[in-house]
Short mmCIF file of C-alpha atoms in Angstrom, two decimals:
data_model
loop_
_atom_site.label_atom_id
_atom_site.label_comp_id
_atom_site.label_asym_id
_atom_site.label_seq_id
_atom_site.Cartn_x
_atom_site.Cartn_y
_atom_site.Cartn_z
CA ARG A 5 73.71 86.22 116.67
CA LYS A 6 73.97 87.20 120.23
CA SER A 7 76.74 90.62 119.70
CA THR A 8 80.44 90.27 121.70
CA LEU A 9 80.20 94.45 122.37
CA ARG A 10 80.22 95.23 126.01
CA VAL A 11 78.79 98.64 125.72
CA SER A 12 75.31 99.45 124.41
CA ALA A 13 76.13 100.22 120.19
CA ALA A 14 74.23 101.27 117.35
CA VAL A 15 75.52 99.78 114.16
CA SER A 16 74.29 100.97 111.03
CA VAL A 17 75.00 99.96 107.57
CA VAL A 18 74.72 102.11 104.12
CA LEU A 19 74.34 101.60 100.74
CA ARG A 20 76.44 104.38 98.70
CA ASN A 21 77.30 103.41 94.83
CA ARG A 22 77.38 99.88 95.67
CA VAL A 23 79.43 100.29 98.97
CA ALA A 24 78.86 99.64 102.43
CA VAL A 25 79.74 101.96 105.16
CA VAL A 26 79.48 100.26 108.33
CA THR A 27 79.44 103.02 111.21
CA VAL A 28 79.15 101.59 114.90
CA ALA A 29 78.71 104.26 117.45
CA PRO A 30 77.73 104.14 121.38
CA VAL A 31 73.88 104.51 122.50
CA LEU A 32 74.52 108.10 123.28
CA LYS A 33 76.04 108.85 119.87
CA ALA A 34 74.09 107.25 118.09
CA ALA A 35 71.05 109.51 118.07
CA ARG A 36 72.64 112.23 116.61
CA ALA A 37 74.50 110.54 114.43
CA ALA A 38 71.53 108.86 112.72
CA SER A 39 69.87 112.52 112.32
CA GLN A 40 73.48 113.88 110.84
CA PRO A 41 72.74 111.86 107.50
CA VAL A 42 69.12 113.10 106.96
CA GLN A 43 70.44 116.67 107.58
CA ARG A 44 73.23 115.75 104.92
CA GLN A 45 70.76 114.67 102.62
CA ASP A 46 68.38 117.02 103.11
CA GLU A 47 71.75 119.76 102.31
CA ALA A 48 72.42 117.76 99.02
CA GLY A 49 68.67 117.87 97.98
CA GLY A 50 68.37 121.60 98.22
CA ASP A 51 70.25 124.39 96.71
CA ASP A 52 72.57 122.35 95.15
CA GLY A 53 70.50 119.86 93.64
CA GLU A 54 67.73 122.20 91.98
CA ASN A 55 70.34 123.85 90.46
CA GLU A 56 72.45 120.80 89.10
CA ASP A 57 69.15 119.47 88.24
CA ALA A 58 68.07 122.07 86.08
CA ALA A 59 71.89 122.56 84.79
CA ASN A 60 71.02 118.74 83.31
CA LEU A 61 67.88 119.64 82.54
CA ARG A 62 68.46 120.45 78.98
CA THR A 63 68.81 119.61 75.37
CA PHE A 64 72.37 120.15 73.73
CA ASN A 65 73.36 118.84 70.52
CA GLY A 66 76.98 118.58 69.44
CA GLU A 67 78.97 117.66 66.05
CA LEU A 68 82.91 116.60 65.84
CA ARG A 69 84.64 116.08 62.65
CA ILE A 70 88.01 115.55 62.01
CA ASP A 71 89.43 115.63 58.26
CA GLN A 72 92.22 113.48 58.70
CA LEU A 73 94.18 112.05 62.08
CA PHE A 74 97.36 110.05 62.80
CA VAL A 75 98.15 108.28 66.10
CA GLY A 76 101.49 106.77 67.07
CA LEU A 77 101.71 104.24 69.19
CA VAL A 78 105.41 104.27 71.09
CA ILE A 79 106.43 100.96 73.22
CA GLU A 80 109.91 100.51 74.62
CA GLY A 81 111.86 97.27 75.61
CA SER A 82 112.58 94.53 72.85
CA SER A 83 110.81 91.50 71.67
CA ARG A 84 113.97 88.95 72.95
CA SER A 85 112.09 88.80 76.69
CA LEU A 86 109.54 87.33 75.08
CA ALA A 87 110.91 84.37 73.99
CA THR A 88 111.72 83.64 77.46
CA SER A 89 108.41 83.55 80.43
CA SER A 90 106.40 86.79 80.89
CA VAL A 91 107.42 86.75 84.64
CA TRP A 92 111.19 86.52 84.62
CA GLY A 93 111.37 88.27 81.31
CA THR A 94 109.60 91.27 82.58
CA ALA A 95 112.40 91.28 85.91
CA ALA A 96 115.48 91.22 83.59
CA GLU A 97 114.27 93.84 81.17
CA LEU A 98 113.86 96.59 84.32
CA ALA A 99 116.96 94.81 86.04
CA SER A 100 118.69 95.98 83.24
CA THR A 101 120.97 98.98 83.61
CA GLU A 102 120.69 99.01 79.44
CA PRO A 103 118.96 102.52 78.75
CA ARG A 104 115.05 101.31 77.12
CA GLN A 105 114.66 101.66 73.00
CA ARG A 106 111.48 103.51 72.57
CA ARG A 107 110.42 103.46 68.91
CA GLU A 108 106.80 103.62 67.03
CA ALA A 109 105.33 100.72 66.91
CA PHE A 110 102.33 101.22 65.48
CA THR A 111 100.62 104.14 63.53
CA ILE A 112 96.69 104.74 62.92
CA ALA A 113 95.58 106.80 60.14
CA LEU A 114 91.99 107.54 60.17
CA ALA A 115 90.19 109.87 57.41
CA GLN A 116 86.98 111.65 57.92
CA VAL A 117 85.62 111.15 61.59
CA VAL A 118 82.60 112.44 62.36
CA MET A 119 80.31 112.05 65.86
CA ASN A 120 77.64 113.75 66.16
CA VAL A 121 76.12 114.02 70.39
CA ALA A 122 72.73 114.57 71.09
CA GLN A 123 71.23 114.81 75.01
CA THR A 124 67.47 115.11 75.71
CA PRO A 125 66.18 116.65 79.00
CA ASN A 126 66.11 112.92 80.82
CA ARG A 127 69.46 113.33 80.75
CA CYS A 128 69.55 110.22 77.84
CA ARG A 129 72.46 110.07 75.37
CA ASP A 130 72.60 109.54 71.63
CA VAL A 131 75.64 109.40 70.28
CA GLN A 132 76.42 108.40 66.93
CA PHE A 133 80.31 107.73 64.70
CA GLN A 134 81.36 107.04 61.70
CA ILE A 135 85.01 106.68 61.00
CA TRP A 136 85.66 106.72 56.60
CA ASP A 137 88.52 104.69 55.91
CA ILE A 138 91.21 103.29 58.35
CA GLN A 139 94.28 101.75 57.73
CA VAL A 140 97.05 100.69 60.39
CA ASP A 141 101.05 99.86 60.16
CA MET A 142 103.08 98.11 61.64
CA GLN A 143 106.71 100.44 61.55
CA SER A 144 108.85 98.63 63.85
CA PRO A 145 110.92 95.86 63.56
CA LYS A 146 110.05 96.05 59.44
CA ARG A 147 107.07 98.13 58.00
CA ASP A 148 104.07 95.62 57.13
CA VAL A 149 100.08 97.31 56.91
CA ILE A 150 98.38 95.45 59.05
CA LEU A 151 94.60 96.34 58.89
CA LYS A 152 92.99 98.27 56.14
CA SER A 153 89.82 99.20 55.09
CA THR A 154 88.38 98.54 51.15
CA SER A 155 85.03 100.03 51.25
CA GLN A 156 83.52 102.80 53.00
CA PRO A 157 82.41 103.96 55.24
CA ALA A 158 85.11 101.65 56.96
CA LEU A 159 83.27 101.99 60.66
CA ARG A 160 79.60 103.00 62.22
CA THR A 161 77.88 103.30 65.29
CA HIS A 162 74.98 104.47 66.77
CA THR A 163 74.64 104.12 70.39
CA LYS A 164 71.31 104.89 72.78
CA ARG A 165 72.03 105.94 76.12
CA ASP A 166 69.89 105.51 79.34
CA ASP A 167 70.69 108.32 82.78
CA VAL A 168 74.01 109.50 82.31
CA ARG A 169 74.27 110.32 85.67
CA MET A 170 74.36 106.78 86.49
CA LEU A 171 77.35 105.25 87.45
CA ASP A 172 76.65 102.22 85.77
CA VAL A 173 76.52 102.81 81.75
CA HIS A 174 72.98 101.65 80.55
CA LEU A 175 73.39 101.48 76.60
CA ARG A 176 69.83 100.78 75.22
CA GLU A 177 71.08 99.56 72.07
CA VAL A 178 74.21 99.61 70.33
CA GLN A 179 74.08 99.47 66.11
CA LEU A 180 77.66 98.98 64.61
CA GLU A 181 78.53 98.99 61.01
CA LEU A 182 82.36 97.45 59.68
CA GLY A 183 83.15 97.60 56.09
CA HIS A 184 85.02 95.98 54.37
CA LEU A 185 88.23 95.18 55.84
CA GLU A 186 91.98 93.19 55.01
CA VAL A 187 93.91 91.63 57.71
CA SER A 188 97.18 90.98 57.59
CA VAL A 189 98.80 88.65 60.78
CA THR A 190 102.48 87.81 61.22
CA GLY A 191 104.37 86.60 64.37
CA ALA A 192 106.34 89.94 64.07
CA LEU A 193 103.04 91.40 64.65
CA MET A 194 101.90 89.78 67.63
CA ASP A 195 105.56 90.40 69.40
CA GLN A 196 104.16 94.05 68.84
CA ALA A 197 101.14 93.74 70.14
CA ARG A 198 102.41 91.83 72.93
CA LEU A 199 104.97 94.19 73.97
CA LEU A 200 102.15 97.51 73.51
CA ARG A 201 100.38 95.49 76.14
CA ARG A 202 103.02 95.17 78.61
CA ASN A 203 103.52 99.28 78.08
CA LEU A 204 100.06 99.83 78.54
CA THR A 205 99.30 97.49 81.77
CA VAL A 206 99.93 99.70 84.87
CA GLY A 207 101.95 97.96 87.58
CA MET A 208 103.65 95.08 85.77
CA GLY A 209 106.63 94.97 87.46
CA GLY A 210 105.35 94.49 90.99
CA LEU A 211 106.19 96.16 94.20
CA THR A 212 109.70 97.53 94.74
CA PHE A 213 111.56 95.76 98.08
CA GLU A 214 111.37 98.86 100.10
CA GLN A 215 107.22 98.81 98.89
CA VAL A 216 107.37 95.20 100.07
CA LEU A 217 109.18 96.04 103.58
CA ALA A 218 107.27 98.89 103.74
CA ARG A 219 103.68 97.60 103.47
CA ALA A 220 104.69 94.47 106.00
CA LYS A 221 105.44 97.02 108.95
CA GLY A 222 101.50 97.32 109.00
CA GLY A 223 98.21 95.51 108.70
CA ILE A 224 97.01 95.91 104.93
CA HIS A 225 94.20 98.26 105.88
CA LEU A 226 95.82 100.83 107.70
CA SER A 227 97.72 101.44 104.47
CA ASN A 228 93.52 101.84 103.25
CA PRO A 229 91.69 102.59 105.52
CA GLN A 230 88.46 105.12 103.42
CA PRO A 231 86.07 102.17 102.09
CA PRO A 232 87.14 101.61 97.92
CA SER A 233 85.33 103.51 95.38
CA ALA A 234 82.50 101.40 93.37
CA SER A 235 83.68 100.14 90.06
CA SER A 236 81.53 101.10 87.02
CA LYS A 237 79.51 97.99 84.90
CA LEU A 238 78.80 98.00 81.39
CA VAL A 239 74.93 97.11 80.73
CA VAL A 240 73.99 96.62 77.00
CA ASN A 241 70.67 95.45 76.47
CA LYS A 242 70.84 94.96 72.84
CA LEU A 243 73.95 94.89 70.45
CA VAL A 244 73.03 94.88 66.10
CA VAL A 245 75.72 93.73 63.73
CA GLY A 246 75.89 94.33 60.71
CA ASP A 247 76.79 91.97 58.19
CA ALA A 248 80.70 91.84 57.78
CA LYS A 249 83.65 90.14 55.74
CA VAL A 250 87.01 90.49 55.96
CA ASP A 251 90.12 89.24 54.31
CA VAL A 252 93.21 87.98 56.03
CA TRP A 253 96.68 87.39 55.10
CA CYS A 254 98.56 85.01 57.71
CA GLN A 255 102.58 83.86 58.30
CA LEU A 256 103.05 82.44 61.68
CA HIS A 257 105.76 80.51 62.76
CA ILE A 258 104.37 77.68 64.93
CA PRO A 259 107.02 77.00 67.51
CA ASP A 260 107.74 80.66 67.67
CA ALA A 261 103.94 81.22 67.94
CA HIS A 262 104.46 80.72 72.26
CA TYR A 263 101.15 83.41 72.61
CA LEU A 264 99.38 80.55 70.99
CA PRO A 265 98.19 77.64 73.49
CA LYS A 266 100.57 74.63 73.22
CA SER A 267 97.80 72.41 72.31
CA LEU A 268 96.58 74.53 69.21
CA ARG A 269 100.25 74.79 67.70
CA ASP A 270 100.11 71.31 67.90
CA THR A 271 96.61 70.83 66.45
CA ILE A 272 97.50 73.13 63.39
CA GLN A 273 100.82 71.17 63.07
CA VAL A 274 98.95 67.61 62.98
CA PHE A 275 96.32 68.68 60.09
CA SER A 276 98.88 70.31 58.58
CA LEU A 277 101.15 67.11 58.21
CA GLY A 278 103.90 68.67 60.52
CA ALA A 279 104.61 71.80 58.73
CA THR A 280 105.62 74.71 60.82
CA ARG A 281 104.98 77.24 59.39
CA LEU A 282 100.92 78.38 58.63
CA ASP A 283 100.51 80.68 55.54
CA ILE A 284 96.86 81.88 54.66
CA LYS A 285 96.65 84.22 51.79
CA GLY A 286 93.50 85.61 50.98
CA ALA A 287 91.26 83.59 53.13
CA GLN A 288 87.34 85.27 53.33
CA VAL A 289 85.73 85.89 56.93
CA ARG A 290 81.87 86.38 56.41
CA LEU A 291 80.20 87.17 59.68
CA SER A 292 76.44 87.81 59.72
CA HIS A 293 73.67 90.40 60.66
CA GLN A 294 72.89 89.51 64.34
CA ALA A 295 71.23 90.93 67.86
CA LEU A 296 71.82 89.97 70.39
CA PHE A 297 71.56 90.09 73.85
CA LYS A 298 67.18 90.46 72.91
CA SER A 299 66.01 88.47 75.32
CA ARG A 300 68.66 89.05 78.34
CA PRO A 301 71.22 92.15 78.85
CA ALA A 302 75.12 91.83 78.81
CA GLU A 303 76.55 92.83 82.10
CA GLY A 304 79.91 93.75 83.59
CA ASN A 305 83.29 94.58 82.58
CA THR A 306 84.06 95.72 79.06
CA SER A 307 85.93 92.27 78.63
CA ILE A 308 83.00 90.87 80.47
CA VAL A 309 80.93 91.66 77.24
CA PHE A 310 82.95 91.47 74.54
CA SER A 311 83.59 87.65 75.63
CA LYS A 312 80.06 86.89 75.17
CA VAL A 313 80.55 89.26 72.08
CA TRP A 314 83.20 86.31 70.55
CA ASP A 315 81.65 83.08 72.28
CA HIS A 316 78.08 83.75 70.37
CA TYR A 317 80.64 84.35 67.18
CA LEU A 318 82.85 82.42 67.28
CA PRO A 319 80.52 79.27 65.95
CA LEU A 320 79.16 81.43 63.17
CA VAL A 321 82.23 82.25 61.50
CA LYS A 322 82.88 81.08 58.37
#
């Protein structure tokens, strides 16, 4: 393709951590600029690079033990805004002059948490993690036990990661073992979980009017002239999940379960002969031992990898 530049120029494209940096310079300055990146790379590979390699070429082992750990999750807002659409509910809540209530929604109790970390000179890291017992309680609007382990250990994982200096997280193998769990799902739990997600989401309220006017005065490219930093992705080459057994209790009022798709709510009401309440007592869900991603690794962010695991297990739930 013919260039439309009126002066002689050199265009260089450098790929740094999956971000393309394009530099356009006149020919007279291009020769001088072309030698500078090489010099910086040589300098980066000098004493600093040798010191960094010497610091990383070590073997270390670490162990962390916590007898008991309690975590409280605090949320703001009320569940009244969840009855309407999420956008207008959030806007109305943000515009309200009433003080937002802060309360503890969930309490997580962990017993005998153990983590062992070992890193070899080739920068491969081996992590073993174990939780002996776990219990999650809902504190508001009413107290209820929503998750409890009835066999020990409740959770045991073993991960093997390749070079930890890489931008992407390459997990060569992940082993996951779950104990026998009991889960209680209610409408109040789903409302509190949605409020917690809203509190944890950054920028849920959007831009203020002043911010919109400030951005409208100039081009969007002028607000951030530097190239964006590359994002890290997760690469799982092998995932091994042991046998799992979960006992489920569920109480949901179908017309108020707006967090479920309408098609699913209608299907539940049809199969329950028009009943408006879904009541499940002690249904047992079994998951057999599975080895995933052996032929092709799973790549993407955490949500994408989790969705692939979900799609694999959903037909096997019984």
